mmCIF file of C-alpha atoms in Angstrom:
data_model
loop_
_atom_site.group_PDB
_atom_site.id
_atom_site.type_symbol
_atom_site.label_atom_id
_atom_site.label_comp_id
_atom_site.label_asym_id
_atom_site.label_seq_id
_atom_site.Cartn_x
_atom_site.Cartn_y
_atom_site.Cartn_z
ATOM 1 C CA GLN A 22 30.348 -19.598 24.855
ATOM 2 C CA VAL A 23 26.701 -19.378 23.833
ATOM 3 C CA ARG A 24 24.692 -22.339 25.014
ATOM 4 C CA LEU A 25 20.996 -23.150 24.632
ATOM 5 C CA VAL A 26 19.581 -26.216 26.371
ATOM 6 C CA GLU A 27 16.037 -27.406 25.762
ATOM 7 C CA SER A 28 14.083 -29.659 28.089
ATOM 8 C CA GLY A 29 10.538 -30.869 28.555
ATOM 9 C CA GLY A 30 10.153 -33.091 25.543
ATOM 10 C CA GLY A 31 8.440 -36.430 25.672
ATOM 11 C CA VAL A 32 5.491 -38.537 24.622
ATOM 12 C CA VAL A 33 2.034 -37.004 24.893
ATOM 13 C CA GLN A 34 -1.453 -38.027 23.800
ATOM 14 C CA PRO A 35 -3.333 -36.009 21.176
ATOM 15 C CA GLY A 36 -5.198 -33.134 22.787
ATOM 16 C CA LYS A 37 -2.873 -32.950 25.774
ATOM 17 C CA SER A 38 -0.342 -30.290 26.732
ATOM 18 C CA LEU A 39 3.413 -30.008 27.130
ATOM 19 C CA ARG A 40 5.736 -27.181 28.105
ATOM 20 C CA LEU A 41 9.213 -26.827 26.643
ATOM 21 C CA SER A 42 11.937 -24.850 28.354
ATOM 22 C CA CYS A 43 15.143 -23.446 26.918
ATOM 23 C CA VAL A 44 17.812 -22.154 29.252
ATOM 24 C CA ALA A 45 20.443 -19.843 27.816
ATOM 25 C CA SER A 46 23.954 -19.070 28.963
ATOM 26 C CA GLY A 47 27.062 -17.328 27.685
ATOM 27 C CA PHE A 48 25.411 -14.145 26.452
ATOM 28 C CA SER A 49 23.184 -11.264 27.581
ATOM 29 C CA PHE A 50 19.884 -13.084 27.146
ATOM 30 C CA ASN A 51 17.696 -10.032 27.706
ATOM 31 C CA TYR A 52 19.067 -8.355 24.555
ATOM 32 C CA TYR A 53 18.028 -11.070 22.123
ATOM 33 C CA GLU A 54 14.902 -12.119 20.299
ATOM 34 C CA MET A 55 14.353 -15.861 20.665
ATOM 35 C CA HIS A 56 12.706 -18.303 18.276
ATOM 36 C CA TRP A 57 11.285 -21.795 18.336
ATOM 37 C CA VAL A 58 11.793 -23.933 15.239
ATOM 38 C CA ARG A 59 10.627 -27.514 14.741
ATOM 39 C CA GLN A 60 11.613 -30.279 12.396
ATOM 40 C CA ALA A 61 9.412 -33.267 11.726
ATOM 41 C CA PRO A 62 11.032 -36.534 10.635
ATOM 42 C CA GLY A 63 12.182 -36.345 7.025
ATOM 43 C CA LYS A 64 11.166 -32.711 6.607
ATOM 44 C CA GLY A 65 12.893 -29.363 6.595
ATOM 45 C CA PRO A 66 12.832 -26.998 9.563
ATOM 46 C CA GLU A 67 9.646 -25.058 10.202
ATOM 47 C CA TRP A 68 9.507 -21.796 12.111
ATOM 48 C CA VAL A 69 7.037 -21.943 15.016
ATOM 49 C CA ALA A 70 7.183 -18.785 17.120
ATOM 50 C CA LEU A 71 9.261 -15.862 18.230
ATOM 51 C CA ILE A 72 9.380 -13.590 21.251
ATOM 52 C CA SER A 73 11.050 -10.206 21.383
ATOM 53 C CA SER A 74 13.851 -9.443 23.803
ATOM 54 C CA ASP A 75 11.516 -7.865 26.348
ATOM 55 C CA GLY A 76 8.641 -10.269 25.740
ATOM 56 C CA SER A 77 6.326 -7.583 24.400
ATOM 57 C CA MET A 78 6.042 -8.980 20.876
ATOM 58 C CA LYS A 79 5.128 -12.549 20.015
ATOM 59 C CA LEU A 80 4.484 -14.094 16.621
ATOM 60 C CA TYR A 81 3.286 -17.575 15.695
ATOM 61 C CA ARG A 82 2.847 -19.620 12.565
ATOM 62 C CA ASP A 83 -0.810 -20.003 11.637
ATOM 63 C CA SER A 84 -1.068 -23.710 12.463
ATOM 64 C CA VAL A 85 -0.157 -23.168 16.134
ATOM 65 C CA LYS A 86 -1.956 -19.880 16.809
ATOM 66 C CA GLY A 87 -4.341 -20.252 19.737
ATOM 67 C CA ARG A 88 -2.692 -23.499 20.846
ATOM 68 C CA PHE A 89 0.949 -22.537 21.531
ATOM 69 C CA THR A 90 2.165 -19.723 23.777
ATOM 70 C CA VAL A 91 5.728 -18.438 23.928
ATOM 71 C CA THR A 92 6.976 -16.666 27.056
ATOM 72 C CA ARG A 93 10.316 -15.767 28.565
ATOM 73 C CA ASP A 94 11.834 -15.018 31.952
ATOM 74 C CA ASN A 95 14.837 -12.762 31.505
ATOM 75 C CA GLY A 96 15.724 -13.132 35.179
ATOM 76 C CA ARG A 97 16.185 -16.868 34.644
ATOM 77 C CA ASN A 98 17.628 -16.610 31.112
ATOM 78 C CA ALA A 99 14.889 -18.877 29.856
ATOM 79 C CA VAL A 100 12.302 -19.057 27.109
ATOM 80 C CA PHE A 101 9.302 -21.356 27.172
ATOM 81 C CA LEU A 102 6.852 -22.852 24.715
ATOM 82 C CA GLN A 103 3.520 -23.927 26.171
ATOM 83 C CA MET A 104 1.887 -26.330 23.732
ATOM 84 C CA ASP A 105 -1.789 -27.121 24.262
ATOM 85 C CA ASN A 106 -4.199 -29.321 22.324
ATOM 86 C CA LEU A 107 -1.304 -31.123 20.668
ATOM 87 C CA ARG A 108 -1.910 -32.870 17.337
ATOM 88 C CA GLN A 109 -0.039 -35.565 15.494
ATOM 89 C CA ASP A 110 1.301 -33.032 13.030
ATOM 90 C CA ASP A 111 3.004 -31.229 15.926
ATOM 91 C CA MET A 112 5.292 -34.213 16.365
ATOM 92 C CA ALA A 113 8.845 -33.015 15.756
ATOM 93 C CA VAL A 114 12.148 -32.057 17.304
ATOM 94 C CA TYR A 115 11.737 -28.550 18.721
ATOM 95 C CA TYR A 116 14.714 -26.220 18.793
ATOM 96 C CA CYS A 117 15.118 -22.902 20.504
ATOM 97 C CA ALA A 118 17.361 -20.484 18.667
ATOM 98 C CA ARG A 119 18.773 -17.008 19.114
ATOM 99 C CA ARG A 120 18.241 -14.418 16.417
ATOM 100 C CA GLY A 121 21.308 -12.617 15.109
ATOM 101 C CA ASN A 122 21.521 -9.083 13.738
ATOM 102 C CA ASP A 123 19.508 -9.874 10.625
ATOM 103 C CA TYR A 124 16.720 -12.414 10.215
ATOM 104 C CA TYR A 125 19.009 -15.371 10.856
ATOM 105 C CA LEU A 126 19.365 -17.689 13.817
ATOM 106 C CA ASP A 127 22.955 -17.690 14.971
ATOM 107 C CA HIS A 128 22.792 -20.237 17.774
ATOM 108 C CA TRP A 129 20.580 -23.272 18.248
ATOM 109 C CA GLY A 130 19.975 -25.757 21.024
ATOM 110 C CA GLN A 131 20.248 -29.502 20.603
ATOM 111 C CA GLY A 132 16.496 -29.889 20.412
ATOM 112 C CA ALA A 133 13.701 -31.604 22.335
ATOM 113 C CA LEU A 134 11.689 -34.421 20.790
ATOM 114 C CA ILE A 135 7.915 -34.262 21.016
ATOM 115 C CA THR A 136 6.037 -37.447 20.171
ATOM 116 C CA VAL A 137 2.264 -37.211 19.895
ATOM 117 C CA SER A 138 0.694 -40.618 20.100
ATOM 118 C CA SER A 139 -2.313 -42.288 21.627
ATOM 119 C CA GLN B 25 3.550 -19.521 4.241
ATOM 120 C CA SER B 26 5.934 -20.893 1.653
ATOM 121 C CA VAL B 27 8.933 -23.141 1.775
ATOM 122 C CA MET B 28 11.871 -22.290 -0.384
ATOM 123 C CA THR B 29 12.900 -24.971 -2.872
ATOM 124 C CA GLN B 30 16.114 -26.949 -2.605
ATOM 125 C CA PRO B 31 17.198 -30.151 -4.377
ATOM 126 C CA PRO B 32 16.561 -33.116 -2.053
ATOM 127 C CA SER B 33 20.076 -34.429 -2.456
ATOM 128 C CA VAL B 34 23.491 -33.759 -3.917
ATOM 129 C CA SER B 35 26.640 -35.838 -3.825
ATOM 130 C CA GLY B 36 30.294 -35.591 -4.602
ATOM 131 C CA ALA B 37 33.574 -37.356 -4.034
ATOM 132 C CA PRO B 38 36.155 -36.078 -1.570
ATOM 133 C CA GLY B 39 37.998 -33.112 -3.031
ATOM 134 C CA GLN B 40 35.227 -32.255 -5.465
ATOM 135 C CA ARG B 41 32.943 -29.246 -5.578
ATOM 136 C CA VAL B 42 29.186 -29.307 -5.072
ATOM 137 C CA THR B 43 26.524 -26.642 -5.441
ATOM 138 C CA ILE B 44 23.233 -26.484 -3.547
ATOM 139 C CA SER B 45 20.566 -24.232 -5.002
ATOM 140 C CA CYS B 46 17.744 -22.442 -3.206
ATOM 141 C CA THR B 47 14.799 -20.890 -5.014
ATOM 142 C CA GLY B 48 12.557 -18.445 -3.216
ATOM 143 C CA SER B 49 9.593 -16.323 -4.178
ATOM 144 C CA SER B 50 8.512 -12.732 -4.517
ATOM 145 C CA SER B 51 7.679 -12.623 -0.810
ATOM 146 C CA ASP B 52 11.102 -13.677 0.472
ATOM 147 C CA LEU B 53 14.303 -13.701 -1.622
ATOM 148 C CA GLY B 54 12.607 -11.912 -4.497
ATOM 149 C CA ALA B 55 11.492 -9.147 -2.152
ATOM 150 C CA GLY B 56 15.117 -8.383 -1.424
ATOM 151 C CA TYR B 57 15.512 -10.252 1.846
ATOM 152 C CA ASP B 58 18.832 -11.900 2.504
ATOM 153 C CA VAL B 59 19.499 -15.636 2.409
ATOM 154 C CA HIS B 60 21.244 -17.564 5.161
ATOM 155 C CA TRP B 61 22.562 -21.125 5.185
ATOM 156 C CA TYR B 62 22.741 -23.750 7.903
ATOM 157 C CA GLN B 63 24.582 -27.027 8.228
ATOM 158 C CA HIS B 64 22.972 -29.826 10.218
ATOM 159 C CA LEU B 65 25.256 -32.756 10.831
ATOM 160 C CA PRO B 66 23.935 -35.995 12.342
ATOM 161 C CA GLY B 67 23.584 -35.814 16.098
ATOM 162 C CA THR B 68 24.372 -32.123 16.365
ATOM 163 C CA ALA B 69 22.491 -28.847 16.641
ATOM 164 C CA PRO B 70 21.951 -26.926 13.412
ATOM 165 C CA LYS B 71 24.821 -24.531 12.801
ATOM 166 C CA LEU B 72 24.781 -21.171 11.041
ATOM 167 C CA LEU B 73 27.128 -21.466 8.076
ATOM 168 C CA ILE B 74 26.609 -18.351 5.950
ATOM 169 C CA TYR B 75 24.570 -15.249 6.763
ATOM 170 C CA SER B 76 23.501 -12.144 4.881
ATOM 171 C CA ASN B 77 23.921 -13.853 1.491
ATOM 172 C CA ASP B 78 27.661 -14.385 1.506
ATOM 173 C CA VAL B 79 29.210 -13.838 4.943
ATOM 174 C CA ARG B 80 30.794 -16.875 6.531
ATOM 175 C CA ALA B 81 29.946 -17.370 10.180
ATOM 176 C CA SER B 82 32.748 -17.460 12.700
ATOM 177 C CA GLY B 83 35.016 -20.457 12.243
ATOM 178 C CA VAL B 84 33.553 -21.567 8.908
ATOM 179 C CA PRO B 85 36.312 -22.435 6.425
ATOM 180 C CA ASP B 86 36.534 -20.641 3.098
ATOM 181 C CA ARG B 87 35.655 -23.909 1.344
ATOM 182 C CA PHE B 88 32.084 -22.732 1.926
ATOM 183 C CA ALA B 89 30.801 -19.839 -0.172
ATOM 184 C CA ALA B 90 27.364 -18.560 -1.083
ATOM 185 C CA SER B 91 25.691 -16.011 -3.292
ATOM 186 C CA LYS B 92 22.260 -14.634 -4.092
ATOM 187 C CA SER B 93 20.718 -13.275 -7.256
ATOM 188 C CA GLY B 94 17.094 -12.186 -7.404
ATOM 189 C CA SER B 95 14.873 -14.962 -6.092
ATOM 190 C CA SER B 96 17.630 -17.579 -6.124
ATOM 191 C CA ALA B 97 20.672 -18.401 -4.074
ATOM 192 C CA SER B 98 23.372 -21.029 -4.026
ATOM 193 C CA LEU B 99 25.837 -22.566 -1.615
ATOM 194 C CA VAL B 100 29.098 -23.911 -3.018
ATOM 195 C CA ILE B 101 31.296 -26.311 -1.119
ATOM 196 C CA THR B 102 34.745 -26.931 -2.555
ATOM 197 C CA ALA B 103 37.378 -29.486 -1.602
ATOM 198 C CA LEU B 104 34.645 -31.724 -0.229
ATOM 199 C CA GLN B 105 35.457 -33.615 2.961
ATOM 200 C CA ALA B 106 33.821 -36.665 4.530
ATOM 201 C CA ASP B 107 32.682 -34.690 7.571
ATOM 202 C CA ASP B 108 30.762 -32.268 5.354
ATOM 203 C CA GLU B 109 28.145 -34.994 4.963
ATOM 204 C CA GLY B 110 24.808 -33.878 6.376
ATOM 205 C CA ASP B 111 21.832 -31.659 5.669
ATOM 206 C CA TYR B 112 21.985 -28.090 4.423
ATOM 207 C CA TYR B 113 19.170 -25.564 4.649
ATOM 208 C CA CYS B 114 18.641 -22.114 3.201
ATOM 209 C CA GLN B 115 16.579 -19.584 5.110
ATOM 210 C CA SER B 116 15.183 -16.135 4.523
ATOM 211 C CA HIS B 117 12.594 -13.728 5.872
ATOM 212 C CA ASP B 118 8.945 -13.524 4.904
ATOM 213 C CA PRO B 119 6.954 -10.717 6.540
ATOM 214 C CA SER B 120 3.986 -13.024 7.057
ATOM 215 C CA LEU B 121 6.017 -15.799 8.638
ATOM 216 C CA SER B 122 9.130 -14.151 10.040
ATOM 217 C CA VAL B 123 11.494 -16.989 9.179
ATOM 218 C CA VAL B 124 11.111 -19.296 6.203
ATOM 219 C CA PHE B 125 13.319 -22.295 5.421
ATOM 220 C CA GLY B 126 14.115 -24.362 2.396
ATOM 221 C CA GLY B 127 13.132 -28.005 2.409
ATOM 222 C CA GLY B 128 16.754 -29.042 2.889
ATOM 223 C CA THR B 129 19.401 -30.807 0.838
ATOM 224 C CA LYS B 130 21.147 -33.970 1.945
ATOM 225 C CA LEU B 131 24.813 -33.926 0.994
ATOM 226 C CA THR B 132 26.419 -37.319 0.530
ATOM 227 C CA VAL B 133 30.188 -37.589 0.272
ATOM 228 C CA LEU B 134 30.872 -40.625 -1.883
#
């Protein structure tokens, strides 16, 4: 079955960096566009970034452009989110998710918690 | 970069029917993009419930149904069960943002 497992979350000081990983299994990873979505406490989900199946196209929400970088390694069935210059408003649970045939996300990981605190 | 509008909470007794609304804008639902619904139960990963306006995802019981009209959409849950309690989110596409979500609705089963 499809499985997505995030790792790399933790506590980080404002201005510092963190790298999230998401390892996929149970499907042909190299055929799928992958997304990162975050959810801050008490708020709805917020789309963060996407990367195309071959890694050639990347999109970001405005508030993370220039600070976050999404990459993937199809040989390792993994997608990554490098987060630099972290701010308090980046604090959230970060989920990786697989895009289905339309603009929906048909499988999600359990999430990785990022806490930004001095 | 908009957020679609959902009621913060709905509630119903076991066996009853509840409706969760989702209002979009001219850049997402109103532009003709489909709506999708997710269920997020405590301690679990978000789960795709309904996609492409009204198609139930694999394994989702027919107690869950959804529809879309213009810039609005709704999710109806019938024969409410205790383990339906959780958060429900609508989602669509916005060309400027790729994926846009509703603010979420907390369903309480009384």
